[in-house]
Coordinates of C-alpha atoms in Angstrom, one line a residue:
M56 CA 34.6 -103.8 98.1
I57 CA 35.2 -105.4 94.7
A58 CA 36.3 -108.7 96.3
E59 CA 33.1 -108.9 98.3
T60 CA 31.0 -108.3 95.2
V61 CA 32.9 -111.0 93.2
C62 CA 32.5 -113.5 96.1
S63 CA 28.8 -112.8 96.3
A64 CA 28.4 -113.2 92.6
V65 CA 30.3 -116.5 92.6
A66 CA 28.1 -117.8 95.4
A67 CA 24.9 -116.8 93.6
A68 CA 26.1 -118.5 90.4
G69 CA 27.0 -121.6 92.3
L70 CA 23.6 -121.8 94.0
G71 CA 22.0 -121.4 90.5
I72 CA 24.0 -124.3 89.1
A73 CA 23.1 -126.4 92.2
A74 CA 19.4 -125.7 91.6
V75 CA 19.7 -126.8 88.0
T76 CA 21.5 -130.0 89.1
A77 CA 18.9 -130.7 91.7
Y78 CA 16.2 -130.3 89.0
R79 CA 18.0 -133.0 87.1
K80 CA 17.5 -135.4 90.1
R81 CA 21.2 -135.4 91.0
F82 CA 20.7 -134.4 94.6
L83 CA 24.0 -135.4 96.1
T84 CA 25.9 -133.4 93.5
A85 CA 23.6 -130.5 94.0
A86 CA 24.1 -130.5 97.7
R87 CA 27.9 -130.6 97.2
L88 CA 27.8 -127.7 94.7
A89 CA 25.6 -125.7 97.1
A90 CA 28.2 -126.2 99.9
Y91 CA 31.1 -125.1 97.7
S92 CA 29.2 -122.0 96.5
L93 CA 28.3 -121.0 100.1
V94 CA 32.0 -120.9 101.2
P95 CA 32.8 -117.5 99.5
L96 CA 29.7 -116.0 100.9
G97 CA 30.6 -117.1 104.4
L98 CA 34.1 -115.7 104.0
V99 CA 32.7 -112.3 103.0
M100 CA 30.3 -112.3 105.9
T101 CA 33.0 -113.1 108.4
G102 CA 35.4 -110.4 107.2
V103 CA 38.1 -112.8 106.0
V104 CA 38.0 -111.4 102.5
E105 CA 38.4 -107.8 103.7
W106 CA 41.4 -108.9 105.9
A107 CA 42.9 -110.8 103.0
A108 CA 42.5 -107.8 100.6
D109 CA 44.1 -105.5 103.2
T110 CA 47.0 -108.0 103.7
A111 CA 47.5 -108.5 99.9
F112 CA 48.1 -104.8 99.3
S113 CA 50.2 -104.1 102.4
P114 CA 54.0 -103.9 102.1
T115 CA 54.4 -104.6 105.8
A116 CA 52.4 -107.9 105.4
W117 CA 54.6 -108.9 102.4
A118 CA 57.8 -108.1 104.5
G119 CA 56.3 -110.3 107.2
F120 CA 55.8 -113.2 104.8
G121 CA 59.5 -112.7 103.7
V122 CA 60.7 -112.9 107.3
L123 CA 58.6 -116.1 107.8
G124 CA 60.1 -117.6 104.7
A125 CA 63.6 -116.8 105.8
A126 CA 62.9 -118.4 109.2
W127 CA 61.6 -121.5 107.5
L128 CA 64.6 -121.7 105.2
L129 CA 66.9 -121.4 108.3
F130 CA 65.0 -124.2 110.1
M131 CA 65.2 -126.5 107.1
T132 CA 68.9 -125.8 106.5
T133 CA 69.9 -126.5 110.1
R134 CA 67.8 -129.7 110.0
A135 CA 69.6 -130.9 106.9
V136 CA 73.0 -130.1 108.3
E137 CA 72.1 -131.9 111.6
R138 CA 71.1 -135.0 109.7
R139 CA 74.3 -135.0 107.7
T140 CA 76.6 -134.6 110.7
G141 CA 74.8 -137.3 112.8
G142 CA 72.6 -135.5 115.3
T143 CA 73.0 -132.9 118.0
R144 CA 76.2 -132.0 119.8
K145 CA 75.2 -134.0 122.8
E146 CA 74.6 -137.1 120.6
R147 CA 78.0 -136.7 118.9
R148 CA 79.8 -136.4 122.2
A149 CA 78.0 -139.5 123.5
A150 CA 79.0 -141.4 120.4
R151 CA 82.7 -140.4 120.7
A152 CA 82.7 -141.4 124.4
A153 CA 81.2 -144.8 123.6
Q154 CA 83.8 -145.3 120.8
R155 CA 86.6 -144.5 123.2
D156 CA 85.3 -146.8 125.9
A157 CA 84.7 -149.7 123.5
V158 CA 88.4 -150.8 123.7
A159 CA 90.3 -150.3 126.9
P160 CA 93.7 -148.8 126.1
A161 CA 95.7 -151.0 128.6
A162 CA 93.9 -154.2 128.2
S163 CA 96.2 -157.3 128.2
A164 CA 93.5 -159.9 127.4
P165 CA 90.8 -159.9 124.7
S166 CA 87.4 -158.6 125.7
L167 CA 85.8 -162.0 125.3
G168 CA 87.7 -163.5 128.2
P169 CA 90.7 -165.7 128.7
A170 CA 91.5 -168.3 126.1
A171 CA 92.1 -171.1 128.7
S172 CA 88.4 -171.1 129.7
R173 CA 87.4 -172.3 126.3
P174 CA 88.3 -175.7 125.0
A175 CA 90.8 -175.6 122.1
V176 CA 89.1 -176.5 118.9
R177 CA 91.5 -177.7 116.2
P178 CA 90.4 -177.7 112.6
K179 CA 89.9 -181.1 111.0
P180 CA 92.7 -182.0 108.6
K181 CA 91.5 -181.8 105.0
P182 CA 91.6 -185.1 103.1
R183 CA 94.3 -185.3 100.4
R184 CA 93.1 -185.2 96.9
A185 CA 93.6 -188.3 95.0
P186 CA 95.6 -188.3 91.8
A187 CA 93.6 -187.8 88.6
G188 CA 93.5 -191.5 87.8
E189 CA 91.7 -192.4 91.0
D190 CA 89.0 -189.8 90.9
F191 CA 86.8 -192.0 88.8
S192 CA 87.1 -195.1 90.9
D193 CA 83.7 -194.7 92.6
I194 CA 82.1 -194.0 89.2
E195 CA 83.7 -197.1 87.8
A196 CA 82.4 -199.2 90.7
I197 CA 78.8 -197.9 90.1
L198 CA 79.1 -198.7 86.4
K199 CA 80.4 -202.2 87.1
K200 CA 77.6 -202.8 89.6
H201 CA 75.0 -202.0 86.9
G202 CA 76.9 -204.1 84.3
I203 CA 78.0 -201.3 82.1

């Protein structure tokens, strides 16, 4: 009963403020204020406020909220554990099977095929480094070319 009275008073006050705002030629703001102030009145008329008041003072309802919270906590915990371990049991089994099948245990040749089918590629021999005195020969030639 008190909640319905408070909601009705809030709606009346909001409509009054909306009327003053409309008088000041701010019609868009006034329409928005009127819409917000009609919400509590609509909730009273539909019975939502009475239901909420009955729920707020009911120990059974609060126990139900506690059970819902525990269920949510269990869902989130299992989801976090599932993400850490790498998915569901079926996904982990498939990953282990794929890992076992990746390399055949009795394979005598590499998985890429026989080595004879590919041409042998030999690395190019690296040129020997010249002694410290000969490293500047190309620079000396450039300097001589320019007359320096």
